[in-house]
Rosetta silent file (secondary structure, phi, psi, omega in degrees, C-alpha in Angstrom):
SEQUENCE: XXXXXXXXXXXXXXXXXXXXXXXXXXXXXXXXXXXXXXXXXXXXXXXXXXXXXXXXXXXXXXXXXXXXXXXXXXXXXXXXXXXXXXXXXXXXXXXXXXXXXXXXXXXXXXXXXXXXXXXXXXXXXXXXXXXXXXXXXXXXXXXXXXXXXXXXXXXXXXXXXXXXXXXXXXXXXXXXXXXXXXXXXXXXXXXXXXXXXXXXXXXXXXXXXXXXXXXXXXXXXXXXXXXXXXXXXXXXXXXXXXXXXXXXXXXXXXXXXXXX
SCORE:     score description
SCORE:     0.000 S_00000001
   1 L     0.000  -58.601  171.291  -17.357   27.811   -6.760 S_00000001
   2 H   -54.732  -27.406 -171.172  -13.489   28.089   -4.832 S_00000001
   3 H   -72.143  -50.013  177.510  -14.244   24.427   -3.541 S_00000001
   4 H   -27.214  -65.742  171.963  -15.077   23.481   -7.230 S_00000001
   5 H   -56.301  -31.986  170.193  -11.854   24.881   -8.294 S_00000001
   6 H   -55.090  -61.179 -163.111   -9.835   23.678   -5.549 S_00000001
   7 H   -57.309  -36.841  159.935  -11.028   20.128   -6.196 S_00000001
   8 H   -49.240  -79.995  171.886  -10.281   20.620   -9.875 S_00000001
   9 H   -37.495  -19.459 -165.066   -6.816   21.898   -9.253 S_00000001
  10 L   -99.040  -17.694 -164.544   -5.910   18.762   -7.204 S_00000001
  11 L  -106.127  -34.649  173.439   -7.056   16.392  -10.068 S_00000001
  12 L   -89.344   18.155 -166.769   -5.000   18.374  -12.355 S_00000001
  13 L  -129.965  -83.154  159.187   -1.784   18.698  -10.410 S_00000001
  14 L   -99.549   28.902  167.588   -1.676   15.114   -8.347 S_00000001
  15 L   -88.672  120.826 -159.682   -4.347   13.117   -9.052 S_00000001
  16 L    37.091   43.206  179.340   -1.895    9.715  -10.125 S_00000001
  17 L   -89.303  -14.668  157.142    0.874   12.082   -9.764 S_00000001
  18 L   -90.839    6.513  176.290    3.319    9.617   -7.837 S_00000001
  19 L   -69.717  -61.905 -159.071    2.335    6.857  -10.530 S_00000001
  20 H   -85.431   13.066 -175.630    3.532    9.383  -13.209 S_00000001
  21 H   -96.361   -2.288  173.059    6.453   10.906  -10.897 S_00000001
  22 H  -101.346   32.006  141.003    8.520    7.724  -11.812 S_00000001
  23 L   -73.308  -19.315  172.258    8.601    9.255  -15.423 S_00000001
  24 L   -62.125  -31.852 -158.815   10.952   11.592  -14.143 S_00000001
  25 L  -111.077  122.017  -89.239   13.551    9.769  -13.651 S_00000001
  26 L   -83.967  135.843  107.206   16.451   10.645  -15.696 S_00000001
  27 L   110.444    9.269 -172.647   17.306    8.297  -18.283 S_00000001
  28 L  -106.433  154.173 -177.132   15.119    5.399  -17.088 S_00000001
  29 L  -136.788  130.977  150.850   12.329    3.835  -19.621 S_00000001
  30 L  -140.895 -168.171  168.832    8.768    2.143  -18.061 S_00000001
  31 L  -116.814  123.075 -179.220    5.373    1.187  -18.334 S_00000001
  32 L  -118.457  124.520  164.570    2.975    2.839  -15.747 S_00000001
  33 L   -87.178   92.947  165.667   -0.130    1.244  -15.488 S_00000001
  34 L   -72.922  110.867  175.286   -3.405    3.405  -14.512 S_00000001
  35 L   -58.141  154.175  144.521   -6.289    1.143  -13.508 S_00000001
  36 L   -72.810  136.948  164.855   -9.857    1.482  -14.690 S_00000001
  37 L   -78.548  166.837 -165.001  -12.783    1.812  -12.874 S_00000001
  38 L   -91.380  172.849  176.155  -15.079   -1.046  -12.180 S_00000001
  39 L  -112.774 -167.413 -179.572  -18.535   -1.047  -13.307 S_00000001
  40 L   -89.390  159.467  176.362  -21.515   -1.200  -11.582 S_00000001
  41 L  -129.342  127.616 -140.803  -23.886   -3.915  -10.679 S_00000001
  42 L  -114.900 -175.999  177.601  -27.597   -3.517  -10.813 S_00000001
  43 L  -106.228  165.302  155.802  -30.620   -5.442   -9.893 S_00000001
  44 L   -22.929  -49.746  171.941  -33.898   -6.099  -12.343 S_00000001
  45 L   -81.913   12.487 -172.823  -34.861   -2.355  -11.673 S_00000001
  46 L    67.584   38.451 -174.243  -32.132   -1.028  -12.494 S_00000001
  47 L  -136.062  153.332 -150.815  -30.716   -0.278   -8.834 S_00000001
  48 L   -94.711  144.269 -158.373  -27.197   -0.805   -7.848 S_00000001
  49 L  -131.470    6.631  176.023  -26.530   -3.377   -5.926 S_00000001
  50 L   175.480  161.813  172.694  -22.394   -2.217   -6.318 S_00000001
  51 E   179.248  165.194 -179.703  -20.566    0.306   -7.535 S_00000001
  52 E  -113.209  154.884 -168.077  -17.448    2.315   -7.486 S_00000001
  53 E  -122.264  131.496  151.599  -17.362    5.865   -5.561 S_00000001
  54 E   -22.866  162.766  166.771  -14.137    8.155   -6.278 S_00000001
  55 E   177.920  169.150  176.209  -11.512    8.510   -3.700 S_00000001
  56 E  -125.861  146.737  177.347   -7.979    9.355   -3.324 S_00000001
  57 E  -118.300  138.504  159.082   -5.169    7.367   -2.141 S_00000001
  58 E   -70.058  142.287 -146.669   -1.716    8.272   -0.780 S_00000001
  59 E  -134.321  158.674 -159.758    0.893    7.134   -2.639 S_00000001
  60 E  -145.895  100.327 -176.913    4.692    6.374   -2.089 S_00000001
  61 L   -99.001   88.839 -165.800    7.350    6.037   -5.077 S_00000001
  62 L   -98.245  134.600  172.698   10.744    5.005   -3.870 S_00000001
  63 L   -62.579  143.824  175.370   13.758    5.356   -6.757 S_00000001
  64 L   -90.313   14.343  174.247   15.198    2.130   -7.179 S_00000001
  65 L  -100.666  -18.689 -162.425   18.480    3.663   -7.608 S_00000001
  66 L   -87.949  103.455  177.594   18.286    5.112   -3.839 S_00000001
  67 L  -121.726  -55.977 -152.993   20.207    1.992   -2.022 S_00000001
  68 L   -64.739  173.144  174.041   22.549    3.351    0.188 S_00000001
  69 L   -55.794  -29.055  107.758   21.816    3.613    3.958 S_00000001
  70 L    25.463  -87.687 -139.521   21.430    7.389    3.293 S_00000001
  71 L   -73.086  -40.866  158.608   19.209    7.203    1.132 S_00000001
  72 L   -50.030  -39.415 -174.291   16.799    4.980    3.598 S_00000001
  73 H   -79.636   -7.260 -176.997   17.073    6.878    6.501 S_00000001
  74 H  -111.914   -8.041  145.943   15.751    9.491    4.318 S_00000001
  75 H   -54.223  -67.855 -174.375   12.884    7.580    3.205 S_00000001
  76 H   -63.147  -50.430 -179.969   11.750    6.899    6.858 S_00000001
  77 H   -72.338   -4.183 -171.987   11.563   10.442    7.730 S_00000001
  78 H  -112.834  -22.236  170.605    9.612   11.659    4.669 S_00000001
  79 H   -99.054    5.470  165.219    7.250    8.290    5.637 S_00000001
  80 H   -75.517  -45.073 -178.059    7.339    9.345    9.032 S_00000001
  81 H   -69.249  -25.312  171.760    6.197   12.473    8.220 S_00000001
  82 H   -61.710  -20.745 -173.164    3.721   11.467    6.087 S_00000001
  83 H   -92.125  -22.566  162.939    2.023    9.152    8.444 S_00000001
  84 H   -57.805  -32.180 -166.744    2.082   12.272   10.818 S_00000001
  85 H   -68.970  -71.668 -178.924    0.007   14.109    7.993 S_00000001
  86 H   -63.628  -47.552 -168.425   -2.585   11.563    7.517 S_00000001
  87 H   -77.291  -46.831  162.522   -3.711   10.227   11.155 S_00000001
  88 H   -31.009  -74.497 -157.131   -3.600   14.654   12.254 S_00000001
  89 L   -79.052   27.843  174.469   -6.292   14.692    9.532 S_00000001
  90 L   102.137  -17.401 -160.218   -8.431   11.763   10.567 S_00000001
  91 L  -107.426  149.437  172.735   -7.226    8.727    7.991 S_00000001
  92 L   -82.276  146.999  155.922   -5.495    5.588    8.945 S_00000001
  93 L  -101.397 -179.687  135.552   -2.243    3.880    6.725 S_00000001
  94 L     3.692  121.719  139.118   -1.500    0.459    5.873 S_00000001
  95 L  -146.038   71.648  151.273   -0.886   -2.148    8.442 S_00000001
  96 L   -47.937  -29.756 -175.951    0.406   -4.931    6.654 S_00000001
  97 L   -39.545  157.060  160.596    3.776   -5.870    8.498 S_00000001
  98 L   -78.565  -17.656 -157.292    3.682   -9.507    8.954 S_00000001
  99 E  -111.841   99.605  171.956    5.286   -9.428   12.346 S_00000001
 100 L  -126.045  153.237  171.793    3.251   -8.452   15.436 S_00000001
 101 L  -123.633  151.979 -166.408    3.770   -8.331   19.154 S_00000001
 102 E  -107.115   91.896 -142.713    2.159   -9.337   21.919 S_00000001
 103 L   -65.730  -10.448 -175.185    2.863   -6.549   24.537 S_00000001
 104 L   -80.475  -59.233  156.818    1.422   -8.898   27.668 S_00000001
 105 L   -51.522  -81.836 -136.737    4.441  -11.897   26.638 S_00000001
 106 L    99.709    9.761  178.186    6.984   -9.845   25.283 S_00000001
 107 E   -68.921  127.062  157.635    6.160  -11.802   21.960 S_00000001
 108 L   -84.338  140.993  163.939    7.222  -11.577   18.191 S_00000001
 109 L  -171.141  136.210  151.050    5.306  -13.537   16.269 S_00000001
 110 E   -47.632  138.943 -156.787    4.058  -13.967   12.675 S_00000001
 111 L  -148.135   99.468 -170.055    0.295  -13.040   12.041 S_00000001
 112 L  -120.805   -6.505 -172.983   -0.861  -14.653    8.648 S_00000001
 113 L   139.678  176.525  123.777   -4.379  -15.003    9.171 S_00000001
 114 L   -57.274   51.909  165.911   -7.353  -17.653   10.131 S_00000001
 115 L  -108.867 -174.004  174.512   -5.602  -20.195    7.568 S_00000001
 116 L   -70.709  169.432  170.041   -4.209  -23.949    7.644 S_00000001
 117 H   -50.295  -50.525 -157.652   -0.721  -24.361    9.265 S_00000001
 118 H   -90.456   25.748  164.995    0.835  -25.600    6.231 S_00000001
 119 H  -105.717  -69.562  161.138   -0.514  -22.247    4.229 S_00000001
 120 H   -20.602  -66.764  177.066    1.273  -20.293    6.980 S_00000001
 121 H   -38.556  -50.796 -148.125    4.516  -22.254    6.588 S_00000001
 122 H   -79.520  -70.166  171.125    4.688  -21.432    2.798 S_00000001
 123 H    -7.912  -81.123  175.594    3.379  -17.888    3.576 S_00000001
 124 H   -52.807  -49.459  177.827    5.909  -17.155    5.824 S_00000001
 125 H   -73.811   30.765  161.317    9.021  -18.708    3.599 S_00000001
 126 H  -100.385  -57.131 -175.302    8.005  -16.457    0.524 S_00000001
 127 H   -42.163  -39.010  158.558    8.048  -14.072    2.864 S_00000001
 128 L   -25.640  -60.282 -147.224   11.528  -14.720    4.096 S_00000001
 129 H   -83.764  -54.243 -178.507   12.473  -14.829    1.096 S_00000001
 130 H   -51.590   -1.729 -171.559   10.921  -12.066   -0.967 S_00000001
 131 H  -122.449   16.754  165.390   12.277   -9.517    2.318 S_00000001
 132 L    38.567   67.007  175.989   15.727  -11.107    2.047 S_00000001
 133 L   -93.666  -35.235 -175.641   15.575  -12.627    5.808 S_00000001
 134 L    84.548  156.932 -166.850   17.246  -15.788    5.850 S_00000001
 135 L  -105.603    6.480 -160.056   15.144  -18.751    6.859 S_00000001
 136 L  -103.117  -25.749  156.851   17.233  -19.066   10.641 S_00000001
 137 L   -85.897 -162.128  168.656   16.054  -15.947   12.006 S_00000001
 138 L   -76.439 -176.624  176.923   13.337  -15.201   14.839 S_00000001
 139 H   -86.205  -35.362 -162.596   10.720  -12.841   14.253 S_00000001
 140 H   -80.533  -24.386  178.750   11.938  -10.811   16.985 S_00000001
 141 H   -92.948  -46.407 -158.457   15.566  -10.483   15.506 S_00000001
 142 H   -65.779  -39.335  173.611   13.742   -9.885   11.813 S_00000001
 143 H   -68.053  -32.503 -179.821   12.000   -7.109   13.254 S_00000001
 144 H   -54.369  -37.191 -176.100   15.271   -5.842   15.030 S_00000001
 145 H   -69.364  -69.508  174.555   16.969   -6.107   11.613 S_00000001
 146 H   -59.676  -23.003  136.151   14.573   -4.080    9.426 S_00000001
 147 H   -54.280  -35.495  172.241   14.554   -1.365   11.977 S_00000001
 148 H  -103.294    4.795  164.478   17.888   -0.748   11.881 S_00000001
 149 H   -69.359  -50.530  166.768   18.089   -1.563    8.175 S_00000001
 150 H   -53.687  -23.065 -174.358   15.472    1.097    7.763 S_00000001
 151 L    69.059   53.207  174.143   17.100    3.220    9.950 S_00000001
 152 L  -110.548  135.559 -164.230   14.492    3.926   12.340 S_00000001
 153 L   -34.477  135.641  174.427   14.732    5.872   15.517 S_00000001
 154 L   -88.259    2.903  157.201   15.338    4.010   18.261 S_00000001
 155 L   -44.313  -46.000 -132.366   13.117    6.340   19.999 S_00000001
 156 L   -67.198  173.218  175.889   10.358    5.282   17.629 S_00000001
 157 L  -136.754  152.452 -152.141    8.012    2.796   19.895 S_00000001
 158 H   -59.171  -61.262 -167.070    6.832   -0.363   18.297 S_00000001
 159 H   -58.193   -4.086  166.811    3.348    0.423   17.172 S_00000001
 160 H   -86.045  -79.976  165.725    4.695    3.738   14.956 S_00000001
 161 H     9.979  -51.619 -172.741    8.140    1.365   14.001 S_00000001
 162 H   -84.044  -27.472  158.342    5.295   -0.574   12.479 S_00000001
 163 H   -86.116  -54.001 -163.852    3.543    1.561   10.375 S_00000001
 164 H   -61.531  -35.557  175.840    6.469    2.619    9.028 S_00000001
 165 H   -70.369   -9.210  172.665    7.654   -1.329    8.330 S_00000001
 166 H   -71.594  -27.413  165.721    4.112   -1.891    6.308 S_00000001
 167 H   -64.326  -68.815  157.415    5.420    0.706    4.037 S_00000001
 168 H    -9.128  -97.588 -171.301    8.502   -0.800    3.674 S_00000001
 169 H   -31.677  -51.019 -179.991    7.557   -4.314    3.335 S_00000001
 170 H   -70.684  -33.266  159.045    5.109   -2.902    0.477 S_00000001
 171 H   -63.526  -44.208  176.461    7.812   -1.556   -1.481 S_00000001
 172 H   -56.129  -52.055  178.027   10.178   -4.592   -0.824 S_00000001
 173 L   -85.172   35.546 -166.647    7.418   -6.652   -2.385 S_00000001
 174 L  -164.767   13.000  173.277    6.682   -4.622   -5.180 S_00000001
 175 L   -53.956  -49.350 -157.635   10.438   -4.297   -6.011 S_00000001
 176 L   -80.026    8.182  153.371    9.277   -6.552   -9.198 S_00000001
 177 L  -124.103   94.081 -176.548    7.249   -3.426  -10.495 S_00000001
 178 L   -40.708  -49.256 -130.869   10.328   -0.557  -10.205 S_00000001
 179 L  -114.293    8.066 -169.708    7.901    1.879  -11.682 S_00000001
 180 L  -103.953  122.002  174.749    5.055    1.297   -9.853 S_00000001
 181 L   -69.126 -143.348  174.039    4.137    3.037   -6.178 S_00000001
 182 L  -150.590  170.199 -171.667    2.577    1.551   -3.326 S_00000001
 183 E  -114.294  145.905 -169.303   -0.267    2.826   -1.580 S_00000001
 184 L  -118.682  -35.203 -177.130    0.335    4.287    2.114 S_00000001
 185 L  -146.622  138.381  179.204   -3.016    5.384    2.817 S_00000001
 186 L   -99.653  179.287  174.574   -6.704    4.328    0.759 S_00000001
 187 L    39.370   26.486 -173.180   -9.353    6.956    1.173 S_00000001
 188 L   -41.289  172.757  173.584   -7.692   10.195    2.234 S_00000001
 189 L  -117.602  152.928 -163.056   -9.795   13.178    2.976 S_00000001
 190 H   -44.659  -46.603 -174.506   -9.453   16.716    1.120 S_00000001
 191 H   -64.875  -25.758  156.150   -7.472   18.023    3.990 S_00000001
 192 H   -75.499  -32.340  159.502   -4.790   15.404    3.638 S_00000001
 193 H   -47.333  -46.396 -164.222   -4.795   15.811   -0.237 S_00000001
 194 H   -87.249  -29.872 -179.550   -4.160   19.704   -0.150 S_00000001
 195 H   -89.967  -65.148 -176.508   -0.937   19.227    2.753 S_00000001
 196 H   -72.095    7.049  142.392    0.746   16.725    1.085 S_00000001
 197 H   -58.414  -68.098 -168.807    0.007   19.199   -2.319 S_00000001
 198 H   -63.045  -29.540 -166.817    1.147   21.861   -0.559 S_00000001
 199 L  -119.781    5.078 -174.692    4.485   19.999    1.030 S_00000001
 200 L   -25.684  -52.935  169.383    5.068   18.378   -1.963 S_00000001
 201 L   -38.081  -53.972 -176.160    9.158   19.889   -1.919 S_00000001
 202 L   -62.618  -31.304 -178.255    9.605   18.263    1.214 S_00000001
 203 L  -102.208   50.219 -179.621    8.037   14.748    0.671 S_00000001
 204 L   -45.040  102.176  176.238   10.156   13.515   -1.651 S_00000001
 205 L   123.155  -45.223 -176.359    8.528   10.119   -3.262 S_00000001
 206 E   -67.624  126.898  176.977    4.867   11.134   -2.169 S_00000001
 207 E  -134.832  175.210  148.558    2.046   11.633   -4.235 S_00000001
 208 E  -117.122  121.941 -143.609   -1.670   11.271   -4.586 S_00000001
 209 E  -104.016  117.734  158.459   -3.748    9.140   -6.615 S_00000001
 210 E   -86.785  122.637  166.414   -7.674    9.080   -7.685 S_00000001
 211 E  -126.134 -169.032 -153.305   -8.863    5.882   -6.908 S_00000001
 212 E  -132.198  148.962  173.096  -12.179    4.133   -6.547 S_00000001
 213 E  -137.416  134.116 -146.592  -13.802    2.564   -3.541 S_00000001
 214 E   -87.374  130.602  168.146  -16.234   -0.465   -4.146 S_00000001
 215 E  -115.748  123.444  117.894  -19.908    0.499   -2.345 S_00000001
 216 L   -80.499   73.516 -135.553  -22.084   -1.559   -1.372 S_00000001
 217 L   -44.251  -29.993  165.852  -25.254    0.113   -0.757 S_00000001
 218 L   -71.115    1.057 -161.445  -27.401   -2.992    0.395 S_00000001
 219 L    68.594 -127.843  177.313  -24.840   -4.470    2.560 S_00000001
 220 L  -105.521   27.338  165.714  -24.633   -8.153    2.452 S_00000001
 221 L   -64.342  118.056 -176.789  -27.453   -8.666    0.073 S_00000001
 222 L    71.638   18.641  162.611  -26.377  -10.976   -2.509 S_00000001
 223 H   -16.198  -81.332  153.722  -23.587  -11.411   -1.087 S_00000001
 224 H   -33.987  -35.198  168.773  -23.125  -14.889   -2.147 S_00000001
 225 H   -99.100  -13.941  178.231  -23.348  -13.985   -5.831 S_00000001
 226 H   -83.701  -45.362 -175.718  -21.223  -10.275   -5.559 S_00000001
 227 L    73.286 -156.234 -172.525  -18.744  -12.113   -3.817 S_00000001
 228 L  -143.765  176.924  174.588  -15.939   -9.664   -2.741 S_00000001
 229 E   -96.139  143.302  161.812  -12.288   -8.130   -3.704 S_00000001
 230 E  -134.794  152.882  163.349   -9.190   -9.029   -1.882 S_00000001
 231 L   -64.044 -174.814 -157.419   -5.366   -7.538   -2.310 S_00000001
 232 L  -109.539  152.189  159.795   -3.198   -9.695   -3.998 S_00000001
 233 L   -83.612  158.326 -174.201   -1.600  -11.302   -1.230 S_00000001
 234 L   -71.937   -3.429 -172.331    1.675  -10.276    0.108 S_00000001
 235 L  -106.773   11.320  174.083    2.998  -13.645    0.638 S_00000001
 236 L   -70.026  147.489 -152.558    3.128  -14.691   -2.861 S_00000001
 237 L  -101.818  153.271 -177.941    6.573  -16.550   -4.183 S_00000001
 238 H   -47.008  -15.959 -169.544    8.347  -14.250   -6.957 S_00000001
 239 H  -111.747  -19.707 -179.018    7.176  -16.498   -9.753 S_00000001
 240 H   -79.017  -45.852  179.803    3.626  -16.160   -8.487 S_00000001
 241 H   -57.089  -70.803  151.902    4.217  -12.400   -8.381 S_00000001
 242 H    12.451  -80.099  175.573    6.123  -12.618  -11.702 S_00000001
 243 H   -57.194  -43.429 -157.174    2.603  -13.949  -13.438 S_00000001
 244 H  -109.988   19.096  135.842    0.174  -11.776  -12.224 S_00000001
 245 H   -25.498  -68.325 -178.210    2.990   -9.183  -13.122 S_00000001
 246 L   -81.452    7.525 -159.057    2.659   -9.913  -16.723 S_00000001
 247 L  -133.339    3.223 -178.875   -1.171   -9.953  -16.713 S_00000001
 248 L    73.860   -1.862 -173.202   -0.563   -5.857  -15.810 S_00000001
 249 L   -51.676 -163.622 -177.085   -1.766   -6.319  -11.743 S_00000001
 250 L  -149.607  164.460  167.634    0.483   -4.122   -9.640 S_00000001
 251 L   -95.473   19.189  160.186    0.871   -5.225   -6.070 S_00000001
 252 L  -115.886   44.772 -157.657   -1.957   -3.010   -4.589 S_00000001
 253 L   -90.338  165.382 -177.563   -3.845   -4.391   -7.280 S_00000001
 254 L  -114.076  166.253 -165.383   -7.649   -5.855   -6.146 S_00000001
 255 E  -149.507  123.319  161.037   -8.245   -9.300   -7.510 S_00000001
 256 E   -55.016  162.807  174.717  -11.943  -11.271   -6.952 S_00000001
 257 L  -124.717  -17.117  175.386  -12.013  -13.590   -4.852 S_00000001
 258 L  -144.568  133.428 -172.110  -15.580  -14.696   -5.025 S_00000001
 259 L    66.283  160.252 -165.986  -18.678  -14.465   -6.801 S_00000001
 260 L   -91.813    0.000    0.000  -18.571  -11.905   -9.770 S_00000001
């Protein structure tokens, strides 16, 4: 019965409470978009062959009036802590950055994928460009730059440095919805819902979300005709974004990619 209630209380108190926490903010007018779930898809016998299962996501709302240097460095420690929060209780974040190193070389490098070169190229110069980079530096000075733009510790060691820049990077590219969060973590577990409930004062920007996560109880049966979901990618040029903007996506929006 107390679990019941618990779980209840969490749906009424921050379930898509950092979606609706940019309502707050003084003197500002948006549109907040709450997704719908998908439906399910069955076989002849009526037996699902997809479907969506609840879930909760962690969620990250940065003001877009919060510019100064200040204001960043005070970002990074409320997503530092947060990333402390989730991975304690078992769940993974994001890891999106574009820029990984190869600790055997001493390498920076861009990391776009199994695609053609000349999908890379353009990939990377949206990217440039939508993260305000300039097209002249290395990877290895772009990561140096968005650490200390971010203000992150110099303590910090690359692989944390980097979960914190996927958060980033997902807000930089998702500047062209103001009102909209980003997602920090999919699929939390009760115990991370209820701390960052509980620490709410402290976490300035954080919320949690009920979202849905696509099951597929057969595996790769029918694969070929379910096709699959992808994010929108992150390497999309501002006019690409723009469009699927105006069509209501968000940028942790899922988009098919195949099959129905």
């Amino acid at each position: 019965m107390f679990a019941l209630l618990f779980v209840q209380l969490i749906k009424l108190t921050i379930v898509q409470g950092a979606a609706f926490a940019a309502a707050s903010v003084k003197l500002d007018k948006g549109v907040i978009t709450v997704p719908g779930a998908r439906g399910s898809i069955l076989d002849r016998n009526g037996l699902p062959l997809a479907y969506d299962q609840k879930s909760f996501n962690v969620q990250f709302y940065k003001d877009p009036k919060k510019t100064s240097a200040e204001d960043r460095a005070y970002y990074t420690a409320i997503i530092t802590k947060t990333i402390e929060i989730i991975e304690r209780n078992g769940g993974k974040t994001i890891d999106t950055f574009a820029i990984k190193y190869n600790g055997d070389t001493g390498e920076y490098y861009f990391d776009w994928g199994d695609i053609k070169e000349e999908q890379q190229k353009a990939r990377e110069k949206n990217w440039r460009s939508n993260m305000f980079v300039g097209d002249t530096r290395t990877p290895e000075q772009i990561y140096l730059y968005l650490r200390d733009k971010y203000r992150i510790p110099s303590e910090t060691d690359y692989e944390e440095a980097r979960k914190i820049l996927s958060v980033w990077q997902e807000v930089q590219l998702a500047s062209w919805t103001a009102y909209n969060p980003v997602v920090v973590a999919y699929g939390v577990n009760i115990q991370t819902v209820a701390e960052i409930m509980t620490r709410g004062n402290e976490l300035t920007g954080m919320g949690v979300a009920e979202s849905t996560t696509r099951i597929y109880p057969r595996g790769q049966l029918a694969a070929n005709v379910l096709g699959y979901m992808s994010r929108i990618p992150s390497s999309l040029s501002a006019d690409q974004m723009k469009a699927l903007k105006n069509k209501g996506y968000t940028n942790d929006s899922l988009i098919g990619v195949e099959g129905i």
